[in-house]
Structure formats: structure tokens, C-alpha cells
């Protein structure tokens, strides 16, 4: 079961590279991207995952134009050993991610002529990648999440096309993450009651302005356990400071939120004020990409379903409801891109604010 990676001197376990550290069927390795036209008229979300213990890959490209979300999803089964011969290219049918210069240049291509969503895009950045604190979450006795993730902001150039309408992409704001480990809703084999999570409020802000960038992350739990705080703010001069506390004041809307103010305390005691508004005003419905047991079979990411290509269009109503072919659907979690100011300096952010189970008592009050 050797692959070309085994010729390197970078093994992390006593097994060959093709063998991941856990036999858990939920093990995944995923790239995720977003892109935003400066005027907010068009945004896109994309990603691709590899699931070695299920011998599958899948990918998606979702494009938001006004109140409509155009969704392409693709999935395939793989020969894990043959699939491991090209380590800097992630491909599912006509969807491909090429890492041409790690942490600097990544290409996203959807070149299948029959697809109603297509793209030729390059993500370029000089900003540092931020490695988040390791995530581990239990549901009673059972591990439901254990993963590592890093995040980065940058810009996009190229084009994206939806149903024959092409949009030129010139210096669009963007961000990306790369995560791997074990998480819920992978492989289609897990009964939903076994993956129930504690109610929480999650704020995740990956932002940039002309002079700085950073990742700010907070999770408050309904059961009263201490909040999870993580993040770091990076200045253009190469200096950086860790985040020690996050206060918030959020105005909710039917589709998520309409205004947010974050008060970020740094390790030197200084505070940053982040003011944010959704941009565009509609939030991405993650089920369009396959999250929350998406795909037409309801099995979600990583499931063995052969070669599948799916396309549909979501209507994102002002009421917060999401429709497909005129029928209401379960949207999955909702995520916003945002226009922000950081201590008055304008920029953009990927800013999901998610109430995972009902109301949180601190959601509209100061710390």
C-alpha cells in the first residue's frame, strides 16, 4: 500500500501514508473557499473533501446572485492508493483544486462543459495562515468532533459562470480554510441522535483590512461550560497578538443576523472594535454544498453513491426560509460574508454567526 508520499521523510505514524491514524469512517480532509465581489452582487462558496476510510471524494461550487443560490455538487468513489499519487491536486470529475504554491497560490477549476456552474479562479495571498486551536467535542461518552483547521484571507482572479452568464473576477475578496480529522455527518452511516451537540452560539470571523487580518472565534455553550475563545490578529509589519476575550452585540434577522459588533481583547490588553453587516445580505445555505446531510439521497458528505453530479437552485426568501423548486427545504447552517470596519478601517470578512439550538441568554447583551 505504498504511495509516492512514502518516499519522503515526513511520516507521522508507523503506518504508510495511505493509512490514516483512525479507522473511524468519519475521518475527512477538506479544502473550503469563499469569494466576494466588492459590490456584493455575487458571492461564491466552494469546497472539496476526501474520505479515505469511505474511499470517496466530493466537491461543490455554490454561487449567490441576489436571492438565488446556484448549487453544483459532485461525488465519486475512489481507489485510495491510486488516488494518493497526486498530492497537490484534489479532483472530482471536472472539479479540481491545484495547490501550485502552498499558502500562496491555489487554483480552482470547474471545466466540465455540461455543468451549469463553471469557473476558472486563482486564489492569491501574502497573508499568513492562522492555525486554530485543536477542536475536540464530546456527546456524553462519544467523540463527535476532533479536528484541526487553518484559515487564510486573500484575493481571487479569473471568472465564474452560472447558466451561461459569465462574471469576471478581478481582485475579489476571499478566504479559505483547510480542515481534517473526525466530524459529524460524514459517510451517511451515523444515526442523527448519536451526533446531537450541546446548544451553542458560534461566532467565527476571518477578516482583513488594508493593514491587518485575523481570525476571531467564540463559542458559548447553553449548558454553562466555559466559552471557547481562539484567534490571532496579524499586522502587515509581521507582528501579531493572540485573542483573549470576545464580547458581542448581535441583531438577529430571520435569515441569521443583520448587524454585529465584536469587542476583541488582545493579549497586550488592547481592544479592537469590529463592526459588521452582511454583504451580500443573503446568507449561504450550506445544504446546497452537501452539508447537513445534503445531496439528494440525504446522506451528506463522504457517502458511497458512485459518480454523481447534482444541480439545483435555492430561493433565499426575506423570511429566512429557503425554497427549492417552490418547496421549503431544510437549509442547513447559514453563513454570511460581511463588510466590516476594524477600529474604523474598512474591510471584508467571512462571518458566520450561528445559534445551533434555540436562544442563548447572552446573544444580545454585553459581556
GROMACS .gro file of C-alpha atoms in nm:
model
  367
    1UNK     CA    1   0.000   0.000   0.000
    2UNK     CA    2   0.287   0.237  -0.070
    3UNK     CA    3   0.233   0.573  -0.239
    4UNK     CA    4   0.483   0.840  -0.356
    5UNK     CA    5   0.445   1.018  -0.023
    6UNK     CA    6   0.616   0.722   0.143
    7UNK     CA    7   0.941   0.819  -0.031
    8UNK     CA    8   0.953   1.129   0.191
    9UNK     CA    9   1.097   1.153   0.543
   10UNK     CA   10   0.778   1.303   0.689
   11UNK     CA   11   0.580   1.007   0.826
   12UNK     CA   12   0.375   1.086   1.137
   13UNK     CA   13   0.273   0.733   1.236
   14UNK     CA   14   0.423   0.387   1.197
   15UNK     CA   15   0.192   0.316   0.900
   16UNK     CA   16   0.233   0.411   0.534
   17UNK     CA   17   0.076   0.742   0.433
   18UNK     CA   18  -0.230   0.572   0.281
   19UNK     CA   19  -0.339   0.461   0.630
   20UNK     CA   20  -0.491   0.740   0.837
   21UNK     CA   21  -0.447   0.744   1.213
   22UNK     CA   22  -0.803   0.631   1.293
   23UNK     CA   23  -1.033   0.371   1.133
   24UNK     CA   24  -1.332   0.599   1.208
   25UNK     CA   25  -1.546   0.620   0.892
   26UNK     CA   26  -1.599   0.994   0.963
   27UNK     CA   27  -1.235   1.086   0.901
   28UNK     CA   28  -1.217   1.367   0.645
   29UNK     CA   29  -0.969   1.608   0.485
   30UNK     CA   30  -1.124   1.919   0.324
   31UNK     CA   31  -1.049   2.246   0.147
   32UNK     CA   32  -1.309   2.525   0.178
   33UNK     CA   33  -1.324   2.862  -0.003
   34UNK     CA   34  -1.538   3.174  -0.033
   35UNK     CA   35  -1.522   3.469  -0.272
   36UNK     CA   36  -1.697   3.807  -0.274
   37UNK     CA   37  -1.742   4.075  -0.539
   38UNK     CA   38  -1.662   4.410  -0.371
   39UNK     CA   39  -2.009   4.547  -0.451
   40UNK     CA   40  -2.173   4.238  -0.301
   41UNK     CA   41  -2.366   4.144  -0.615
   42UNK     CA   42  -2.208   3.798  -0.646
   43UNK     CA   43  -2.050   3.562  -0.394
   44UNK     CA   44  -1.939   3.202  -0.415
   45UNK     CA   45  -1.863   2.917  -0.177
   46UNK     CA   46  -1.669   2.606  -0.274
   47UNK     CA   47  -1.503   2.305  -0.121
   48UNK     CA   48  -1.382   1.952  -0.172
   49UNK     CA   49  -1.330   1.665   0.069
   50UNK     CA   50  -1.151   1.333   0.074
   51UNK     CA   51  -1.267   1.044   0.295
   52UNK     CA   52  -1.006   0.765   0.285
   53UNK     CA   53  -1.196   0.527   0.513
   54UNK     CA   54  -1.503   0.553   0.289
   55UNK     CA   55  -1.294   0.558  -0.033
   56UNK     CA   56  -1.482   0.863  -0.161
   57UNK     CA   57  -1.437   1.226  -0.264
   58UNK     CA   58  -1.691   1.503  -0.318
   59UNK     CA   59  -1.693   1.873  -0.405
   60UNK     CA   60  -1.922   2.170  -0.452
   61UNK     CA   61  -1.942   2.517  -0.600
   62UNK     CA   62  -2.235   2.737  -0.491
   63UNK     CA   63  -2.287   3.085  -0.638
   64UNK     CA   64  -2.512   3.351  -0.481
   65UNK     CA   65  -2.665   3.607  -0.716
   66UNK     CA   66  -2.926   3.824  -0.550
   67UNK     CA   67  -3.172   3.596  -0.369
   68UNK     CA   68  -3.082   3.283  -0.568
   69UNK     CA   69  -2.817   3.029  -0.478
   70UNK     CA   70  -2.697   2.808  -0.766
   71UNK     CA   71  -2.562   2.476  -0.638
   72UNK     CA   72  -2.331   2.228  -0.806
   73UNK     CA   73  -2.245   1.913  -0.610
   74UNK     CA   74  -2.031   1.624  -0.733
   75UNK     CA   75  -1.928   1.297  -0.572
   76UNK     CA   76  -1.729   0.988  -0.666
   77UNK     CA   77  -1.579   0.668  -0.527
   78UNK     CA   78  -1.201   0.625  -0.542
   79UNK     CA   79  -0.921   0.373  -0.532
   80UNK     CA   80  -0.744   0.517  -0.228
   81UNK     CA   81  -0.396   0.403  -0.330
   82UNK     CA   82  -0.422   0.525  -0.690
   83UNK     CA   83  -0.582   0.847  -0.567
   84UNK     CA   84  -0.281   0.922  -0.346
   85UNK     CA   85  -0.033   0.950  -0.635
   86UNK     CA   86  -0.104   1.321  -0.694
   87UNK     CA   87  -0.091   1.504  -0.363
   88UNK     CA   88  -0.119   1.867  -0.478
   89UNK     CA   89  -0.431   1.816  -0.688
   90UNK     CA   90  -0.778   1.738  -0.550
   91UNK     CA   91  -1.012   1.632  -0.831
   92UNK     CA   92  -1.371   1.510  -0.852
   93UNK     CA   93  -1.478   1.483  -1.215
   94UNK     CA   94  -1.450   1.828  -1.371
   95UNK     CA   95  -1.391   1.997  -1.033
   96UNK     CA   96  -1.027   2.043  -0.935
   97UNK     CA   97  -0.817   2.225  -0.678
   98UNK     CA   98  -0.446   2.267  -0.758
   99UNK     CA   99  -0.206   2.384  -0.486
  100UNK     CA  100   0.058   2.547  -0.705
  101UNK     CA  101   0.242   2.732  -0.426
  102UNK     CA  102   0.146   2.624  -0.073
  103UNK     CA  103  -0.015   2.906   0.128
  104UNK     CA  104   0.036   3.144  -0.168
  105UNK     CA  105  -0.136   3.029  -0.489
  106UNK     CA  106  -0.427   2.788  -0.532
  107UNK     CA  107  -0.634   2.729  -0.847
  108UNK     CA  108  -0.999   2.626  -0.852
  109UNK     CA  109  -1.133   2.492  -1.180
  110UNK     CA  110  -1.473   2.358  -1.284
  111UNK     CA  111  -1.425   2.283  -1.653
  112UNK     CA  112  -1.697   2.030  -1.740
  113UNK     CA  113  -1.891   2.195  -2.028
  114UNK     CA  114  -2.219   2.028  -1.924
  115UNK     CA  115  -2.210   2.184  -1.575
  116UNK     CA  116  -2.435   2.485  -1.529
  117UNK     CA  117  -2.186   2.631  -1.283
  118UNK     CA  118  -1.827   2.663  -1.411
  119UNK     CA  119  -1.518   2.852  -1.302
  120UNK     CA  120  -1.151   2.928  -1.361
  121UNK     CA  121  -1.021   3.100  -1.050
  122UNK     CA  122  -0.691   3.169  -0.876
  123UNK     CA  123  -0.661   3.244  -0.504
  124UNK     CA  124  -0.350   3.451  -0.428
  125UNK     CA  125  -0.230   3.575  -0.090
  126UNK     CA  126   0.065   3.707   0.104
  127UNK     CA  127  -0.126   3.699   0.433
  128UNK     CA  128  -0.028   3.440   0.697
  129UNK     CA  129  -0.228   3.124   0.757
  130UNK     CA  130  -0.373   3.100   1.108
  131UNK     CA  131  -0.370   2.759   1.280
  132UNK     CA  132  -0.669   2.731   1.511
  133UNK     CA  133  -0.659   2.557   1.846
  134UNK     CA  134  -0.749   2.190   1.804
  135UNK     CA  135  -1.122   2.123   1.821
  136UNK     CA  136  -1.249   1.835   2.032
  137UNK     CA  137  -1.613   1.782   2.126
  138UNK     CA  138  -1.791   1.500   2.309
  139UNK     CA  139  -2.159   1.399   2.322
  140UNK     CA  140  -2.170   1.213   2.651
  141UNK     CA  141  -1.922   0.926   2.620
  142UNK     CA  142  -1.885   0.962   2.244
  143UNK     CA  143  -1.637   1.163   2.042
  144UNK     CA  144  -1.828   1.356   1.774
  145UNK     CA  145  -1.563   1.604   1.663
  146UNK     CA  146  -1.184   1.615   1.671
  147UNK     CA  147  -1.022   1.822   1.401
  148UNK     CA  148  -0.753   2.070   1.310
  149UNK     CA  149  -0.812   2.372   1.086
  150UNK     CA  150  -0.613   2.664   0.948
  151UNK     CA  151  -0.752   2.977   0.782
  152UNK     CA  152  -0.627   3.239   0.540
  153UNK     CA  153  -0.752   3.551   0.358
  154UNK     CA  154  -0.657   3.660   0.008
  155UNK     CA  155  -0.799   3.763  -0.330
  156UNK     CA  156  -0.947   3.592  -0.636
  157UNK     CA  157  -0.899   3.648  -1.007
  158UNK     CA  158  -1.047   3.471  -1.308
  159UNK     CA  159  -1.411   3.405  -1.389
  160UNK     CA  160  -1.719   3.221  -1.268
  161UNK     CA  161  -2.011   3.126  -1.492
  162UNK     CA  162  -2.371   3.044  -1.399
  163UNK     CA  163  -2.610   2.906  -1.660
  164UNK     CA  164  -2.405   3.068  -1.938
  165UNK     CA  165  -2.373   3.407  -1.767
  166UNK     CA  166  -2.006   3.484  -1.701
  167UNK     CA  167  -1.878   3.712  -1.425
  168UNK     CA  168  -1.523   3.842  -1.450
  169UNK     CA  169  -1.345   3.815  -1.116
  170UNK     CA  170  -1.093   4.091  -1.051
  171UNK     CA  171  -0.943   4.123  -0.705
  172UNK     CA  172  -1.247   3.981  -0.526
  173UNK     CA  173  -1.204   3.933  -0.153
  174UNK     CA  174  -1.174   3.573  -0.043
  175UNK     CA  175  -1.087   3.335   0.235
  176UNK     CA  176  -1.009   2.969   0.268
  177UNK     CA  177  -0.966   2.701   0.526
  178UNK     CA  178  -0.823   2.351   0.535
  179UNK     CA  179  -0.952   2.112   0.800
  180UNK     CA  180  -0.902   1.744   0.875
  181UNK     CA  181  -0.994   1.492   1.142
  182UNK     CA  182  -1.327   1.349   1.257
  183UNK     CA  183  -1.660   1.533   1.243
  184UNK     CA  184  -2.031   1.458   1.246
  185UNK     CA  185  -2.240   1.385   0.936
  186UNK     CA  186  -1.967   1.218   0.731
  187UNK     CA  187  -2.023   0.893   0.547
  188UNK     CA  188  -2.401   0.871   0.580
  189UNK     CA  189  -2.377   0.593   0.840
  190UNK     CA  190  -2.437   0.781   1.165
  191UNK     CA  191  -2.788   0.789   1.321
  192UNK     CA  192  -2.864   1.158   1.385
  193UNK     CA  193  -2.945   1.106   1.758
  194UNK     CA  194  -2.586   0.992   1.814
  195UNK     CA  195  -2.445   1.321   1.686
  196UNK     CA  196  -2.656   1.565   1.890
  197UNK     CA  197  -2.446   1.855   2.013
  198UNK     CA  198  -2.484   2.093   2.305
  199UNK     CA  199  -2.672   2.410   2.214
  200UNK     CA  200  -2.433   2.694   2.145
  201UNK     CA  201  -2.374   3.031   1.987
  202UNK     CA  202  -2.081   3.031   1.745
  203UNK     CA  203  -1.911   3.345   1.611
  204UNK     CA  204  -1.632   3.283   1.359
  205UNK     CA  205  -1.476   3.589   1.193
  206UNK     CA  206  -1.197   3.562   0.935
  207UNK     CA  207  -1.128   3.922   0.830
  208UNK     CA  208  -0.887   4.154   0.655
  209UNK     CA  209  -0.836   4.528   0.608
  210UNK     CA  210  -0.551   4.704   0.423
  211UNK     CA  211  -0.330   4.697   0.735
  212UNK     CA  212  -0.419   4.375   0.919
  213UNK     CA  213  -0.604   4.047   0.916
  214UNK     CA  214  -0.705   3.788   1.166
  215UNK     CA  215  -0.925   3.509   1.292
  216UNK     CA  216  -1.159   3.571   1.586
  217UNK     CA  217  -1.361   3.278   1.719
  218UNK     CA  218  -1.605   3.235   2.008
  219UNK     CA  219  -1.838   2.957   2.114
  220UNK     CA  220  -2.074   3.000   2.409
  221UNK     CA  221  -2.247   2.688   2.540
  222UNK     CA  222  -2.604   2.659   2.665
  223UNK     CA  223  -2.504   2.422   2.946
  224UNK     CA  224  -2.288   2.688   3.113
  225UNK     CA  225  -1.943   2.541   3.046
  226UNK     CA  226  -1.662   2.797   2.992
  227UNK     CA  227  -1.673   2.960   2.646
  228UNK     CA  228  -1.426   2.859   2.377
  229UNK     CA  229  -1.214   3.156   2.264
  230UNK     CA  230  -0.949   3.144   1.993
  231UNK     CA  231  -0.787   3.378   1.745
  232UNK     CA  232  -0.498   3.598   1.646
  233UNK     CA  233  -0.466   3.937   1.478
  234UNK     CA  234  -0.179   3.992   1.234
  235UNK     CA  235  -0.036   4.332   1.132
  236UNK     CA  236   0.134   4.398   0.799
  237UNK     CA  237   0.467   4.455   0.978
  238UNK     CA  238   0.474   4.087   1.076
  239UNK     CA  239   0.372   4.132   1.438
  240UNK     CA  240   0.070   3.951   1.583
  241UNK     CA  241  -0.125   3.925   1.906
  242UNK     CA  242  -0.348   3.646   2.035
  243UNK     CA  243  -0.714   3.698   2.121
  244UNK     CA  244  -0.801   3.658   2.490
  245UNK     CA  245  -1.168   3.762   2.508
  246UNK     CA  246  -1.457   3.846   2.275
  247UNK     CA  247  -1.766   4.048   2.358
  248UNK     CA  248  -2.058   4.079   2.120
  249UNK     CA  249  -2.377   4.262   2.042
  250UNK     CA  250  -2.577   4.098   1.762
  251UNK     CA  251  -2.900   4.199   1.596
  252UNK     CA  252  -3.074   3.890   1.463
  253UNK     CA  253  -3.276   3.863   1.144
  254UNK     CA  254  -3.498   3.584   1.004
  255UNK     CA  255  -3.210   3.455   0.794
  256UNK     CA  256  -2.945   3.488   1.065
  257UNK     CA  257  -2.819   3.834   1.164
  258UNK     CA  258  -2.827   4.190   1.028
  259UNK     CA  259  -2.574   4.379   1.244
  260UNK     CA  260  -2.289   4.270   1.467
  261UNK     CA  261  -2.040   4.445   1.692
  262UNK     CA  262  -1.748   4.248   1.835
  263UNK     CA  263  -1.519   4.375   2.109
  264UNK     CA  264  -1.195   4.183   2.080
  265UNK     CA  265  -0.943   4.191   2.364
  266UNK     CA  266  -0.581   4.113   2.272
  267UNK     CA  267  -0.304   3.971   2.487
  268UNK     CA  268  -0.149   4.315   2.548
  269UNK     CA  269  -0.481   4.446   2.684
  270UNK     CA  270  -0.570   4.648   2.373
  271UNK     CA  271  -0.919   4.621   2.228
  272UNK     CA  272  -1.041   4.610   1.869
  273UNK     CA  273  -1.392   4.711   1.768
  274UNK     CA  274  -1.527   4.513   1.471
  275UNK     CA  275  -1.850   4.647   1.319
  276UNK     CA  276  -2.013   4.422   1.059
  277UNK     CA  277  -2.310   4.398   0.824
  278UNK     CA  278  -2.392   4.108   0.586
  279UNK     CA  279  -2.253   4.162   0.235
  280UNK     CA  280  -2.438   4.038   0.035
  281UNK     CA  281  -2.745   4.050   0.257
  282UNK     CA  282  -2.844   3.687   0.194
  283UNK     CA  283  -2.674   3.407   0.388
  284UNK     CA  284  -2.539   3.097   0.214
  285UNK     CA  285  -2.749   2.787   0.281
  286UNK     CA  286  -2.489   2.517   0.348
  287UNK     CA  287  -2.708   2.227   0.241
  288UNK     CA  288  -2.650   2.342  -0.117
  289UNK     CA  289  -2.290   2.229  -0.078
  290UNK     CA  290  -2.373   1.894   0.081
  291UNK     CA  291  -2.352   1.992   0.449
  292UNK     CA  292  -2.621   1.885   0.696
  293UNK     CA  293  -2.682   1.561   0.507
  294UNK     CA  294  -2.713   1.734   0.174
  295UNK     CA  295  -2.710   1.562  -0.167
  296UNK     CA  296  -3.038   1.424  -0.297
  297UNK     CA  297  -3.001   1.093  -0.114
  298UNK     CA  298  -2.988   1.271   0.224
  299UNK     CA  299  -2.660   1.102   0.318
  300UNK     CA  300  -2.433   1.408   0.310
  301UNK     CA  301  -2.058   1.420   0.272
  302UNK     CA  302  -1.844   1.114   0.213
  303UNK     CA  303  -2.122   0.867   0.134
  304UNK     CA  304  -2.067   0.595  -0.123
  305UNK     CA  305  -2.303   0.684  -0.407
  306UNK     CA  306  -2.093   0.625  -0.719
  307UNK     CA  307  -2.040   0.906  -0.968
  308UNK     CA  308  -2.298   1.178  -0.902
  309UNK     CA  309  -2.347   1.528  -1.041
  310UNK     CA  310  -2.630   1.737  -0.892
  311UNK     CA  311  -2.751   2.088  -0.971
  312UNK     CA  312  -3.032   2.285  -0.813
  313UNK     CA  313  -3.124   2.643  -0.730
  314UNK     CA  314  -3.229   2.769  -0.388
  315UNK     CA  315  -3.453   3.071  -0.344
  316UNK     CA  316  -3.344   3.262  -0.031
  317UNK     CA  317  -3.656   3.436   0.097
  318UNK     CA  318  -3.656   3.751   0.310
  319UNK     CA  319  -3.844   3.548   0.572
  320UNK     CA  320  -3.533   3.336   0.623
  321UNK     CA  321  -3.694   3.034   0.459
  322UNK     CA  322  -3.521   2.853   0.174
  323UNK     CA  323  -3.707   2.701  -0.122
  324UNK     CA  324  -3.607   2.458  -0.394
  325UNK     CA  325  -3.843   2.403  -0.687
  326UNK     CA  326  -4.105   2.600  -0.493
  327UNK     CA  327  -4.094   2.373  -0.187
  328UNK     CA  328  -3.947   2.468   0.152
  329UNK     CA  329  -3.632   2.278   0.246
  330UNK     CA  330  -3.406   2.241   0.546
  331UNK     CA  331  -3.131   2.491   0.465
  332UNK     CA  332  -2.861   2.363   0.699
  333UNK     CA  333  -2.649   2.616   0.880
  334UNK     CA  334  -2.636   2.966   0.729
  335UNK     CA  335  -2.315   3.163   0.676
  336UNK     CA  336  -2.259   3.526   0.584
  337UNK     CA  337  -1.984   3.718   0.416
  338UNK     CA  338  -1.965   4.071   0.555
  339UNK     CA  339  -1.848   4.427   0.510
  340UNK     CA  340  -1.658   4.524   0.827
  341UNK     CA  341  -1.471   4.806   0.988
  342UNK     CA  342  -1.192   4.725   1.232
  343UNK     CA  343  -1.128   5.028   1.452
  344UNK     CA  344  -1.280   5.230   1.169
  345UNK     CA  345  -1.076   5.077   0.886
  346UNK     CA  346  -1.292   4.918   0.615
  347UNK     CA  347  -1.251   4.560   0.501
  348UNK     CA  348  -1.434   4.233   0.446
  349UNK     CA  349  -1.488   3.914   0.642
  350UNK     CA  350  -1.632   3.568   0.640
  351UNK     CA  351  -1.854   3.594   0.948
  352UNK     CA  352  -2.084   3.302   1.030
  353UNK     CA  353  -2.294   3.366   1.344
  354UNK     CA  354  -2.485   3.052   1.428
  355UNK     CA  355  -2.732   2.967   1.703
  356UNK     CA  356  -2.716   2.592   1.696
  357UNK     CA  357  -3.003   2.523   1.935
  358UNK     CA  358  -3.251   2.792   2.038
  359UNK     CA  359  -3.168   3.119   2.211
  360UNK     CA  360  -2.852   3.193   2.404
  361UNK     CA  361  -2.901   3.425   2.703
  362UNK     CA  362  -2.600   3.642   2.613
  363UNK     CA  363  -2.669   3.681   2.244
  364UNK     CA  364  -2.786   4.043   2.260
  365UNK     CA  365  -2.607   4.164   2.572
  366UNK     CA  366  -2.259   4.286   2.653
  367UNK     CA  367  -2.011   4.080   2.848
   0.00000   0.00000   0.00000
